[in-house]
PDB file of C-alpha atoms in Angstrom:
ATOM      1  CA  MET H  30     -58.772-108.268 177.541  1.00 49.00           C
ATOM      2  CA  ASP H  31     -62.345-109.236 176.549  1.00 51.00           C
ATOM      3  CA  LEU H  32     -63.230-112.579 174.906  1.00 53.00           C
ATOM      4  CA  ARG H  33     -66.683-113.937 174.082  1.00 54.00           C
ATOM      5  CA  PHE H  34     -67.750-117.478 174.922  1.00 51.00           C
ATOM      6  CA  ARG H  35     -70.649-119.294 173.184  1.00 55.00           C
ATOM      7  CA  ASN H  36     -72.409-121.821 175.410  1.00 56.00           C
ATOM      8  CA  ARG H  37     -74.194-125.009 174.286  1.00 56.00           C
ATOM      9  CA  HIS H  38     -77.524-123.209 174.061  1.00 57.00           C
ATOM     10  CA  GLY H  39     -76.158-120.684 171.594  1.00 57.00           C
ATOM     11  CA  GLY H  40     -75.911-117.816 174.072  1.00 60.00           C
ATOM     12  CA  VAL H  41     -72.899-115.546 174.089  1.00 57.00           C
ATOM     13  CA  ARG H  42     -71.373-114.003 177.180  1.00 60.00           C
ATOM     14  CA  PRO H  43     -68.146-112.036 177.595  1.00 59.00           C
ATOM     15  CA  ILE H  44     -65.206-113.398 179.543  1.00 55.00           C
ATOM     16  CA  SER H  45     -63.018-110.781 181.264  1.00 56.00           C
ATOM     17  CA  PHE H  46     -59.467-111.346 182.453  1.00 52.00           C
ATOM     18  CA  PRO H  47     -57.653-109.180 185.010  1.00 55.00           C
ATOM     19  CA  THR H  48     -55.362-106.641 183.346  1.00 58.00           C
ATOM     20  CA  GLN H  49     -52.786-106.861 186.150  1.00 57.00           C
ATOM     21  CA  PRO H  50     -51.558-110.099 187.737  1.00 61.00           C
ATOM     22  CA  PRO H  51     -52.498-110.504 191.421  1.00 62.00           C
ATOM     23  CA  ALA H  52     -48.811-110.656 192.328  1.00 59.00           C
ATOM     24  CA  MET H  53     -48.296-107.157 190.940  1.00 60.00           C
ATOM     25  CA  ASN H  54     -51.185-105.835 193.020  1.00 67.00           C
ATOM     26  CA  LEU H  55     -49.655-107.423 196.112  1.00 63.00           C
ATOM     27  CA  LEU H  56     -46.257-105.870 195.410  1.00 63.00           C
ATOM     28  CA  SER H  57     -47.863-102.465 194.958  1.00 66.00           C
ATOM     29  CA  CYS H  58     -49.530-102.763 198.349  1.00 65.00           C
ATOM     30  CA  ILE H  59     -46.257-103.773 199.972  1.00 66.00           C
ATOM     31  CA  HIS H  60     -44.359-100.896 198.363  1.00 66.00           C
ATOM     32  CA  ASP H  61     -47.010 -98.375 199.387  1.00 70.00           C
ATOM     33  CA  THR H  62     -46.990 -99.444 203.034  1.00 73.00           C
ATOM     34  CA  ALA H  63     -43.276-100.192 203.482  1.00 74.00           C
ATOM     35  CA  PRO H  64     -41.668 -98.044 206.194  1.00 76.00           C
ATOM     36  CA  ILE H  65     -39.170 -95.470 204.954  1.00 72.00           C
ATOM     37  CA  ILE H  66     -35.579 -95.779 206.115  1.00 73.00           C
ATOM     38  CA  GLU H  67     -33.601 -92.553 206.068  1.00 75.00           C
ATOM     39  CA  ALA H  68     -30.454 -91.222 207.689  1.00 82.00           C
ATOM     40  CA  LYS H  69     -31.800 -87.707 208.196  1.00 86.00           C
ATOM     41  CA  ASP H  70     -32.478 -86.664 211.790  1.00 85.00           C
ATOM     42  CA  SER H  71     -35.961 -85.345 212.469  1.00 80.00           C
ATOM     43  CA  ASP H  72     -35.392 -83.559 215.776  1.00 78.00           C
ATOM     44  CA  LEU H  73     -32.438 -81.284 216.465  1.00 81.00           C
ATOM     45  CA  GLY H  74     -33.667 -80.135 219.859  1.00 72.00           C
ATOM     46  CA  ASP H  75     -31.880 -77.130 221.323  1.00 88.00           C
ATOM     47  CA  LEU H  76     -28.407 -78.022 220.063  1.00 94.00           C
ATOM     48  CA  PHE H  77     -27.860 -74.688 218.308  1.00 96.00           C
ATOM     49  CA  PRO H  78     -27.502 -71.224 219.846  1.00 94.00           C
ATOM     50  CA  PRO H  79     -30.502 -68.851 219.768  1.00 95.00           C
ATOM     51  CA  GLY H  80     -30.887 -67.201 216.378  1.00 95.00           C
ATOM     52  CA  PHE H  81     -28.761 -69.742 214.512  1.00 96.00           C
ATOM     53  CA  LEU H  82     -31.713 -71.184 212.593  1.00 95.00           C
ATOM     54  CA  ASP H  83     -32.632 -67.686 211.404  1.00 96.00           C
ATOM     55  CA  LEU H  84     -29.273 -67.489 209.660  1.00 97.00           C
ATOM     56  CA  TYR H  85     -28.810 -71.060 208.466  1.00 98.00           C
ATOM     57  CA  GLU H  86     -30.913 -73.879 207.098  1.00 97.00           C
ATOM     58  CA  VAL H  87     -29.932 -77.023 209.028  1.00 97.00           C
ATOM     59  CA  HIS H  88     -30.027 -80.695 208.023  1.00 97.00           C
ATOM     60  CA  SER H  89     -28.403 -83.344 210.197  1.00 97.00           C
ATOM     61  CA  TYR H  90     -27.607 -86.845 208.923  1.00 97.00           C
ATOM     62  CA  ARG H  91     -26.630 -89.871 211.015  1.00 95.00           C
ATOM     63  CA  ASN H  92     -26.924 -87.899 214.270  1.00 96.00           C
ATOM     64  CA  ALA H  93     -24.248 -85.446 213.152  1.00 97.00           C
ATOM     65  CA  ALA H  94     -25.579 -82.530 215.218  1.00 97.00           C
ATOM     66  CA  ARG H  95     -25.731 -84.596 218.417  1.00 96.00           C
ATOM     67  CA  ILE H  96     -22.312 -86.143 217.826  1.00 97.00           C
ATOM     68  CA  LEU H  97     -20.776 -82.722 217.271  1.00 98.00           C
ATOM     69  CA  ALA H  98     -22.521 -81.195 220.289  1.00 97.00           C
ATOM     70  CA  HIS H  99     -21.622 -83.990 222.702  1.00 96.00           C
ATOM     71  CA  ALA H 100     -18.449 -85.654 221.356  1.00 97.00           C
ATOM     72  CA  CYS H 101     -16.765 -82.498 220.014  1.00 98.00           C
ATOM     73  CA  PRO H 102     -18.320 -79.718 222.126  1.00 97.00           C
ATOM     74  CA  ALA H 103     -15.418 -77.255 221.904  1.00 98.00           C
ATOM     75  CA  GLU H 104     -15.155 -77.427 218.107  1.00 98.00           C
ATOM     76  CA  PHE H 105     -18.944 -77.363 217.695  1.00 98.00           C
ATOM     77  CA  ALA H 106     -19.299 -74.308 219.934  1.00 97.00           C
ATOM     78  CA  GLU H 107     -16.465 -72.589 218.092  1.00 97.00           C
ATOM     79  CA  ILE H 108     -17.846 -73.211 214.611  1.00 97.00           C
ATOM     80  CA  THR H 109     -21.412 -72.216 215.508  1.00 97.00           C
ATOM     81  CA  ALA H 110     -20.218 -69.054 217.258  1.00 97.00           C
ATOM     82  CA  ARG H 111     -18.144 -68.034 214.248  1.00 97.00           C
ATOM     83  CA  LEU H 112     -20.998 -68.752 211.865  1.00 98.00           C
ATOM     84  CA  MET H 113     -23.302 -66.621 214.004  1.00 97.00           C
ATOM     85  CA  ALA H 114     -20.910 -63.712 213.440  1.00 97.00           C
ATOM     86  CA  PHE H 115     -20.242 -64.486 209.761  1.00 97.00           C
ATOM     87  CA  ARG H 116     -21.706 -62.020 207.262  1.00 97.00           C
ATOM     88  CA  ILE H 117     -21.631 -61.632 203.477  1.00 97.00           C
ATOM     89  CA  ARG H 118     -21.653 -58.332 201.592  1.00 96.00           C
ATOM     90  CA  THR H 119     -23.707 -58.018 198.422  1.00 96.00           C
ATOM     91  CA  GLU H 120     -20.611 -56.858 196.547  1.00 94.00           C
ATOM     92  CA  ASP H 121     -19.033 -60.222 197.370  1.00 93.00           C
ATOM     93  CA  ILE H 122     -21.927 -61.915 195.571  1.00 93.00           C
ATOM     94  CA  VAL H 123     -21.556 -59.683 192.514  1.00 90.00           C
ATOM     95  CA  ALA H 124     -17.750 -59.858 192.334  1.00 86.00           C
ATOM     96  CA  ALA H 125     -16.253 -61.703 189.381  1.00 74.00           C
ATOM     97  CA  GLY H 126     -15.210 -65.261 190.031  1.00 66.00           C
ATOM     98  CA  GLY H 127     -11.664 -66.487 190.452  1.00 68.00           C
ATOM     99  CA  ASN H 128      -9.699 -69.258 192.056  1.00 74.00           C
ATOM    100  CA  LYS H 129     -11.124 -68.283 195.435  1.00 83.00           C
ATOM    101  CA  SER H 130     -14.030 -65.963 196.200  1.00 88.00           C
ATOM    102  CA  GLN H 131     -13.905 -63.231 198.809  1.00 91.00           C
ATOM    103  CA  ILE H 132     -16.448 -65.233 200.786  1.00 94.00           C
ATOM    104  CA  ALA H 133     -14.074 -68.204 200.975  1.00 94.00           C
ATOM    105  CA  LYS H 134     -11.213 -65.878 201.908  1.00 94.00           C
ATOM    106  CA  SER H 135     -13.312 -64.346 204.694  1.00 95.00           C
ATOM    107  CA  MET H 136     -14.003 -67.803 206.074  1.00 96.00           C
ATOM    108  CA  GLU H 137     -10.285 -68.597 206.053  1.00 96.00           C
ATOM    109  CA  GLN H 138      -9.459 -65.346 207.852  1.00 96.00           C
ATOM    110  CA  MET H 139     -12.034 -66.213 210.484  1.00 97.00           C
ATOM    111  CA  LEU H 140     -11.126 -69.879 211.069  1.00 97.00           C
ATOM    112  CA  ASN H 141      -7.411 -70.262 210.320  1.00 97.00           C
ATOM    113  CA  PRO H 142      -6.267 -68.271 213.399  1.00 97.00           C
ATOM    114  CA  LEU H 143      -8.332 -70.636 215.556  1.00 97.00           C
ATOM    115  CA  GLY H 144      -6.535 -73.718 214.260  1.00 98.00           C
ATOM    116  CA  TRP H 145      -8.973 -74.762 211.536  1.00 98.00           C
ATOM    117  CA  ASN H 146      -6.642 -75.646 208.674  1.00 97.00           C
ATOM    118  CA  GLU H 147      -6.811 -77.229 205.239  1.00 97.00           C
ATOM    119  CA  THR H 148      -5.957 -80.900 205.641  1.00 97.00           C
ATOM    120  CA  ARG H 149      -5.119 -83.645 203.187  1.00 95.00           C
ATOM    121  CA  ILE H 150      -4.529 -87.326 203.821  1.00 93.00           C
ATOM    122  CA  ARG H 151      -2.758 -90.006 201.862  1.00 92.00           C
ATOM    123  CA  GLY H 152      -1.970 -93.622 202.588  1.00 92.00           C
ATOM    124  CA  ASP H 153      -0.695 -96.838 201.073  1.00 92.00           C
ATOM    125  CA  LEU H 154      -2.577-100.106 201.382  1.00 93.00           C
ATOM    126  CA  PHE H 155      -0.594-103.129 202.541  1.00 95.00           C
ATOM    127  CA  ILE H 156      -2.122-106.504 201.757  1.00 96.00           C
ATOM    128  CA  THR H 157      -1.058-109.734 203.438  1.00 95.00           C
ATOM    129  CA  LYS H 158      -1.628-112.815 201.319  1.00 95.00           C
ATOM    130  CA  MET H 159      -1.631-115.860 203.625  1.00 95.00           C
ATOM    131  CA  ILE H 160      -0.882-119.093 201.789  1.00 94.00           C
ATOM    132  CA  VAL H 161      -1.602-122.369 203.570  1.00 91.00           C
ATOM    133  CA  THR H 162      -0.065-125.634 202.310  1.00 91.00           C
ATOM    134  CA  HIS H 163      -0.683-129.211 203.438  1.00 88.00           C
ATOM    135  CA  GLU H 164       1.971-131.915 203.356  1.00 84.00           C
ATOM    136  CA  GLU H 165       1.535-135.591 204.201  1.00 82.00           C
ATOM    137  CA  LYS H 166       4.339-137.224 206.190  1.00 78.00           C
ATOM    138  CA  ARG H 167       4.860-140.697 207.623  1.00 76.00           C
ATOM    139  CA  ARG H 168       5.949-140.873 211.239  1.00 72.00           C
ATOM    140  CA  ILE H 169       9.190-142.792 211.640  1.00 69.00           C
ATOM    141  CA  ALA H 170       9.339-142.905 215.420  1.00 70.00           C
ATOM    142  CA  GLY H 171       7.217-142.765 218.507  1.00 69.00           C
ATOM    143  CA  LYS H 172       3.915-144.313 219.439  1.00 72.00           C
ATOM    144  CA  ASN H 173       2.303-143.513 216.071  1.00 70.00           C
ATOM    145  CA  ARG H 174       5.252-144.734 214.047  1.00 73.00           C
ATOM    146  CA  GLY H 175       4.271-145.686 210.526  1.00 71.00           C
ATOM    147  CA  GLN H 176       1.122-143.588 210.445  1.00 79.00           C
ATOM    148  CA  THR H 177       0.611-140.855 207.862  1.00 79.00           C
ATOM    149  CA  VAL H 178      -0.129-137.387 209.193  1.00 76.00           C
ATOM    150  CA  THR H 179      -0.860-134.097 207.446  1.00 81.00           C
ATOM    151  CA  GLU H 180       1.168-131.074 208.403  1.00 83.00           C
ATOM    152  CA  GLN H 181      -0.159-127.575 207.734  1.00 87.00           C
ATOM    153  CA  ARG H 182       2.194-124.724 206.984  1.00 89.00           C
ATOM    154  CA  GLN H 183       1.552-121.057 206.293  1.00 92.00           C
ATOM    155  CA  HIS H 184       3.700-118.418 204.694  1.00 91.00           C
ATOM    156  CA  ASP H 185       2.816-114.794 204.073  1.00 94.00           C
ATOM    157  CA  GLU H 186       3.390-112.551 201.080  1.00 95.00           C
ATOM    158  CA  ILE H 187       3.135-108.778 201.517  1.00 96.00           C
ATOM    159  CA  TYR H 188       1.868-106.529 198.718  1.00 95.00           C
ATOM    160  CA  LYS H 189       1.591-102.758 198.597  1.00 94.00           C
ATOM    161  CA  VAL H 190      -0.918-100.584 196.748  1.00 94.00           C
ATOM    162  CA  GLN H 191       0.788 -97.219 196.620  1.00 92.00           C
ATOM    163  CA  GLY H 192      -1.379 -94.120 196.976  1.00 90.00           C
ATOM    164  CA  PHE H 193      -4.508 -96.124 197.813  1.00 90.00           C
ATOM    165  CA  ILE H 194      -5.748 -93.030 199.652  1.00 90.00           C
ATOM    166  CA  ASP H 195      -4.560 -89.828 198.040  1.00 87.00           C
ATOM    167  CA  GLY H 196      -5.752 -86.337 197.237  1.00 76.00           C
ATOM    168  CA  HIS H 197      -8.608 -86.228 199.736  1.00 83.00           C
ATOM    169  CA  LYS H 198      -8.638 -82.631 200.975  1.00 92.00           C
ATOM    170  CA  ILE H 199     -10.929 -80.782 203.363  1.00 97.00           C
ATOM    171  CA  ASP H 200     -10.943 -76.994 203.714  1.00 96.00           C
ATOM    172  CA  PHE H 201     -10.909 -76.869 207.515  1.00 98.00           C
ATOM    173  CA  VAL H 202     -10.148 -79.578 210.060  1.00 98.00           C
ATOM    174  CA  LYS H 203      -9.718 -79.174 213.793  1.00 98.00           C
ATOM    175  CA  GLY H 204      -9.729 -81.951 216.350  1.00 97.00           C
ATOM    176  CA  ARG H 205     -12.140 -84.561 215.037  1.00 98.00           C
ATOM    177  CA  VAL H 206     -14.340 -82.195 213.027  1.00 98.00           C
ATOM    178  CA  ALA H 207     -14.185 -81.562 209.267  1.00 98.00           C
ATOM    179  CA  PHE H 208     -15.688 -78.397 207.788  1.00 98.00           C
ATOM    180  CA  ASP H 209     -16.086 -77.549 204.090  1.00 97.00           C
ATOM    181  CA  LEU H 210     -17.487 -74.430 202.442  1.00 97.00           C
ATOM    182  CA  GLU H 211     -18.987 -74.586 198.951  1.00 96.00           C
ATOM    183  CA  TRP H 212     -20.204 -71.096 198.106  1.00 95.00           C
ATOM    184  CA  ASN H 213     -20.257 -71.305 194.323  1.00 92.00           C
ATOM    185  CA  SER H 214     -18.808 -74.312 192.541  1.00 92.00           C
ATOM    186  CA  LYS H 215     -20.193 -76.868 190.140  1.00 92.00           C
ATOM    187  CA  ASP H 216     -22.562 -79.136 192.032  1.00 94.00           C
ATOM    188  CA  GLN H 217     -20.353 -82.172 191.285  1.00 95.00           C
ATOM    189  CA  THR H 218     -17.988 -80.686 193.871  1.00 95.00           C
ATOM    190  CA  PHE H 219     -20.344 -82.068 196.513  1.00 96.00           C
ATOM    191  CA  ASP H 220     -19.401 -85.594 195.407  1.00 96.00           C
ATOM    192  CA  ARG H 221     -15.738 -84.811 196.013  1.00 95.00           C
ATOM    193  CA  ASP H 222     -16.495 -83.255 199.406  1.00 97.00           C
ATOM    194  CA  LEU H 223     -18.620 -86.175 200.581  1.00 97.00           C
ATOM    195  CA  TYR H 224     -16.048 -88.697 199.383  1.00 95.00           C
ATOM    196  CA  ALA H 225     -13.337 -86.832 201.279  1.00 96.00           C
ATOM    197  CA  ALA H 226     -15.467 -86.641 204.435  1.00 97.00           C
ATOM    198  CA  ARG H 227     -16.296 -90.343 204.385  1.00 96.00           C
ATOM    199  CA  THR H 228     -12.629 -91.214 203.766  1.00 96.00           C
ATOM    200  CA  PHE H 229     -11.504 -89.118 206.739  1.00 96.00           C
ATOM    201  CA  TYR H 230     -14.246 -90.769 208.790  1.00 97.00           C
ATOM    202  CA  GLU H 231     -13.466 -94.326 207.700  1.00 95.00           C
ATOM    203  CA  CYS H 232      -9.790 -93.742 208.486  1.00 95.00           C
ATOM    204  CA  GLY H 233     -10.777 -92.708 212.011  1.00 95.00           C
ATOM    205  CA  ILE H 234      -9.543 -89.133 211.644  1.00 96.00           C
ATOM    206  CA  VAL H 235     -12.850 -87.290 212.184  1.00 97.00           C
ATOM    207  CA  SER H 236     -16.101 -88.042 213.984  1.00 98.00           C
ATOM    208  CA  ALA H 237     -18.340 -85.912 211.759  1.00 98.00           C
ATOM    209  CA  GLY H 238     -18.319 -83.436 208.898  1.00 98.00           C
ATOM    210  CA  VAL H 239     -19.972 -80.055 208.342  1.00 98.00           C
ATOM    211  CA  LEU H 240     -20.816 -78.763 204.856  1.00 98.00           C
ATOM    212  CA  LEU H 241     -21.835 -75.127 204.362  1.00 98.00           C
ATOM    213  CA  THR H 242     -23.467 -74.009 201.112  1.00 97.00           C
ATOM    214  CA  ARG H 243     -26.273 -71.774 199.787  1.00 97.00           C
ATOM    215  CA  SER H 244     -29.869 -72.209 200.884  1.00 97.00           C
ATOM    216  CA  ALA H 245     -32.526 -72.063 198.165  1.00 94.00           C
ATOM    217  CA  GLU H 246     -33.959 -69.137 200.122  1.00 96.00           C
ATOM    218  CA  LEU H 247     -31.229 -66.990 198.542  1.00 95.00           C
ATOM    219  CA  ALA H 248     -32.731 -67.411 195.056  1.00 92.00           C
ATOM    220  CA  PRO H 249     -35.123 -64.404 195.300  1.00 91.00           C
ATOM    221  CA  LEU H 250     -32.280 -62.246 196.614  1.00 93.00           C
ATOM    222  CA  PHE H 251     -30.057 -63.323 193.721  1.00 91.00           C
ATOM    223  CA  THR H 252     -32.863 -62.525 191.285  1.00 88.00           C
ATOM    224  CA  GLU H 253     -33.040 -58.989 192.670  1.00 91.00           C
ATOM    225  CA  VAL H 254     -29.274 -58.654 192.303  1.00 91.00           C
ATOM    226  CA  ALA H 255     -29.460 -59.882 188.686  1.00 88.00           C
ATOM    227  CA  ARG H 256     -32.001 -57.153 187.876  1.00 87.00           C
ATOM    228  CA  ARG H 257     -29.613 -54.484 189.139  1.00 90.00           C
ATOM    229  CA  VAL H 258     -26.206 -55.417 187.704  1.00 88.00           C
ATOM    230  CA  GLU H 259     -24.670 -55.242 184.245  1.00 84.00           C
ATOM    231  CA  MET H 260     -23.416 -58.812 184.474  1.00 77.00           C
ATOM    232  CA  LYS H 261     -25.443 -60.661 181.833  1.00 72.00           C
ATOM    233  CA  ASN H 262     -24.261 -64.111 182.879  1.00 76.00           C
ATOM    234  CA  PHE H 263     -25.211 -63.666 186.528  1.00 78.00           C
ATOM    235  CA  GLN H 264     -27.873 -66.388 186.276  1.00 75.00           C
ATOM    236  CA  ASN H 265     -25.318 -68.816 184.872  1.00 78.00           C
ATOM    237  CA  LYS H 266     -22.848 -67.950 187.601  1.00 84.00           C
ATOM    238  CA  TYR H 267     -25.363 -68.998 190.252  1.00 87.00           C
ATOM    239  CA  GLY H 268     -27.414 -71.345 188.094  1.00 84.00           C
ATOM    240  CA  SER H 269     -28.954 -74.722 188.729  1.00 85.00           C
ATOM    241  CA  SER H 270     -25.711 -76.608 188.068  1.00 88.00           C
ATOM    242  CA  THR H 271     -23.925 -74.899 190.969  1.00 91.00           C
ATOM    243  CA  THR H 272     -23.763 -75.638 194.677  1.00 94.00           C
ATOM    244  CA  TRP H 273     -27.250 -75.156 196.115  1.00 94.00           C
ATOM    245  CA  MET H 274     -28.501 -77.001 199.181  1.00 96.00           C
ATOM    246  CA  LYS H 275     -30.949 -79.061 197.117  1.00 94.00           C
ATOM    247  CA  LYS H 276     -28.055 -80.543 195.139  1.00 95.00           C
ATOM    248  CA  LEU H 277     -26.359 -81.554 198.379  1.00 97.00           C
ATOM    249  CA  LEU H 278     -29.435 -83.040 200.051  1.00 97.00           C
ATOM    250  CA  TYR H 279     -30.278 -85.490 197.296  1.00 94.00           C
ATOM    251  CA  ARG H 280     -26.708 -86.780 197.466  1.00 96.00           C
ATOM    252  CA  LEU H 281     -26.966 -87.192 201.228  1.00 97.00           C
ATOM    253  CA  ASP H 282     -30.356 -88.894 200.892  1.00 95.00           C
ATOM    254  CA  ALA H 283     -28.759 -91.307 198.410  1.00 94.00           C
ATOM    255  CA  GLY H 284     -26.083 -92.207 200.965  1.00 94.00           C
ATOM    256  CA  ARG H 285     -23.102 -90.719 199.160  1.00 95.00           C
ATOM    257  CA  GLY H 286     -21.615 -89.668 202.472  1.00 95.00           C
ATOM    258  CA  GLY H 287     -21.287 -93.319 203.456  1.00 95.00           C
ATOM    259  CA  GLY H 288     -21.400 -93.799 207.199  1.00 95.00           C
ATOM    260  CA  CYS H 289     -19.962 -90.367 207.976  1.00 97.00           C
ATOM    261  CA  PRO H 290     -22.310 -88.160 210.024  1.00 98.00           C
ATOM    262  CA  ILE H 291     -22.852 -84.961 208.018  1.00 98.00           C
ATOM    263  CA  LEU H 292     -24.296 -81.644 209.174  1.00 98.00           C
ATOM    264  CA  ALA H 293     -25.478 -79.675 206.121  1.00 98.00           C
ATOM    265  CA  LEU H 294     -25.894 -75.922 206.606  1.00 98.00           C
ATOM    266  CA  GLY H 295     -27.479 -73.538 204.108  1.00 98.00           C
ATOM    267  CA  ILE H 296     -26.763 -69.799 204.127  1.00 98.00           C
ATOM    268  CA  ARG H 297     -30.020 -67.852 204.434  1.00 98.00           C
ATOM    269  CA  PRO H 298     -30.671 -64.244 203.284  1.00 97.00           C
ATOM    270  CA  ALA H 299     -30.182 -62.913 206.824  1.00 97.00           C
ATOM    271  CA  VAL H 300     -26.442 -63.586 206.462  1.00 98.00           C
ATOM    272  CA  VAL H 301     -26.260 -60.997 203.643  1.00 97.00           C
ATOM    273  CA  SER H 302     -25.897 -57.992 205.904  1.00 95.00           C
ATOM    274  CA  ASP H 303     -26.185 -54.989 203.572  1.00 95.00           C
ATOM    275  CA  PHE H 304     -28.666 -56.086 200.927  1.00 96.00           C
ATOM    276  CA  ASP H 305     -31.345 -53.449 201.602  1.00 94.00           C
ATOM    277  CA  ASP H 306     -28.800 -50.619 201.471  1.00 96.00           C
ATOM    278  CA  TRP H 307     -27.190 -52.057 198.336  1.00 95.00           C
ATOM    279  CA  LYS H 308     -30.574 -52.427 196.640  1.00 93.00           C
ATOM    280  CA  ALA H 309     -31.435 -48.802 197.400  1.00 94.00           C
ATOM    281  CA  ARG H 310     -28.215 -47.678 195.677  1.00 94.00           C
ATOM    282  CA  HIS H 311     -28.702 -49.894 192.604  1.00 93.00           C
ATOM    283  CA  PRO H 312     -31.895 -49.270 190.601  1.00 93.00           C
ATOM    284  CA  VAL H 313     -33.465 -51.937 188.406  1.00 91.00           C
ATOM    285  CA  ILE H 314     -31.929 -52.050 184.911  1.00 88.00           C
ATOM    286  CA  ARG H 315     -33.412 -55.376 183.760  1.00 79.00           C
ATOM    287  CA  HIS H 316     -36.869 -56.858 183.864  1.00 76.00           C
ATOM    288  CA  ALA H 317     -38.188 -60.397 183.444  1.00 64.00           C
ATOM    289  CA  VAL H 318     -35.186 -61.842 185.236  1.00 68.00           C
ATOM    290  CA  SER H 319     -35.585 -65.057 187.179  1.00 68.00           C
ATOM    291  CA  LEU H 320     -33.222 -67.568 188.681  1.00 70.00           C
ATOM    292  CA  ASP H 321     -34.553 -71.108 188.589  1.00 68.00           C
ATOM    293  CA  ILE H 322     -32.284 -73.283 190.688  1.00 71.00           C
ATOM    294  CA  ASP H 323     -34.145 -76.443 189.667  1.00 72.00           C
ATOM    295  CA  GLY H 324     -32.688 -76.502 186.187  1.00 62.00           C
ATOM    296  CA  HIS H 325     -34.496 -73.936 184.046  1.00 46.00           C
ATOM    297  CA  ASP H 326     -32.590 -70.657 184.197  1.00 42.00           C
ATOM    298  CA  ASP H 327     -34.412 -68.035 182.130  1.00 42.00           C
ATOM    299  CA  GLU H 328     -32.528 -65.632 179.926  1.00 37.00           C
ATOM    300  CA  ASP H 329     -32.710 -62.033 181.031  1.00 36.00           C
ATOM    301  CA  GLU H 330     -34.188 -59.286 178.925  1.00 33.00           C
ATOM    302  CA  MET H 331     -33.092 -55.694 178.839  1.00 30.00           C
ATOM    303  CA  GLY H 332     -35.824 -53.330 179.979  1.00 29.00           C
TER     304      GLY H 332
END
């Protein structure tokens, strides 16, 4: 803002006013220098077996990795050992969808015999309403005869909220560890999984949860698959609205897991065991194919 002021001698000089109030400048400085609070663990140390990080992207929230390693060592060792041996075939990626993918079935076949089972909890909420009444009475005997005293009485009323906790299901639970696999679902499924994990945790049933999904590092591999298969909707099948690690992390960063420690694992290309052989047997039939997992899936073109 620029105004002009005429003085008593006839001279004119401009008057300038600050465009931003000083308070706003102060707030900007505070916001820029404020320390960041986050639940993500920066150092995982040597908690995982050698080679594990080559197979899986790892993100630990609220000390999940340390809690699992030290409070639930048997379950943690079992799950990491099984994941080290877990492999995916390229044909499983290409296979048409259904109620349950072959990848999910393979995980069940691997974990169910060890006692990792689908678990659901339900519970009713009982509420005690405590009502306190006060009643004035006059003493008719004793040392304080004739004085008025106030007596306090309490009676309770019990109410029940049926099904207060209901429908919360986790794919695999053993001991105090919850484990969920989301290979290819709509990304909103992560909200359901995190809500279930935090409910199990808040009810004291588990100490931590593990969520396994796809790492973004699989995107180039999926693009190569899309160039070599007849499935025109392959990009949509594994598009940006499905369960990629990025969609899970922003939910965890926003605190949607509540206080439950969560270990997020992302499947890396090394888990796909036969991709080079499969690629050699399947020549390119499409060009200009790309898979943008950030929200801009390009349409493929026949070449």
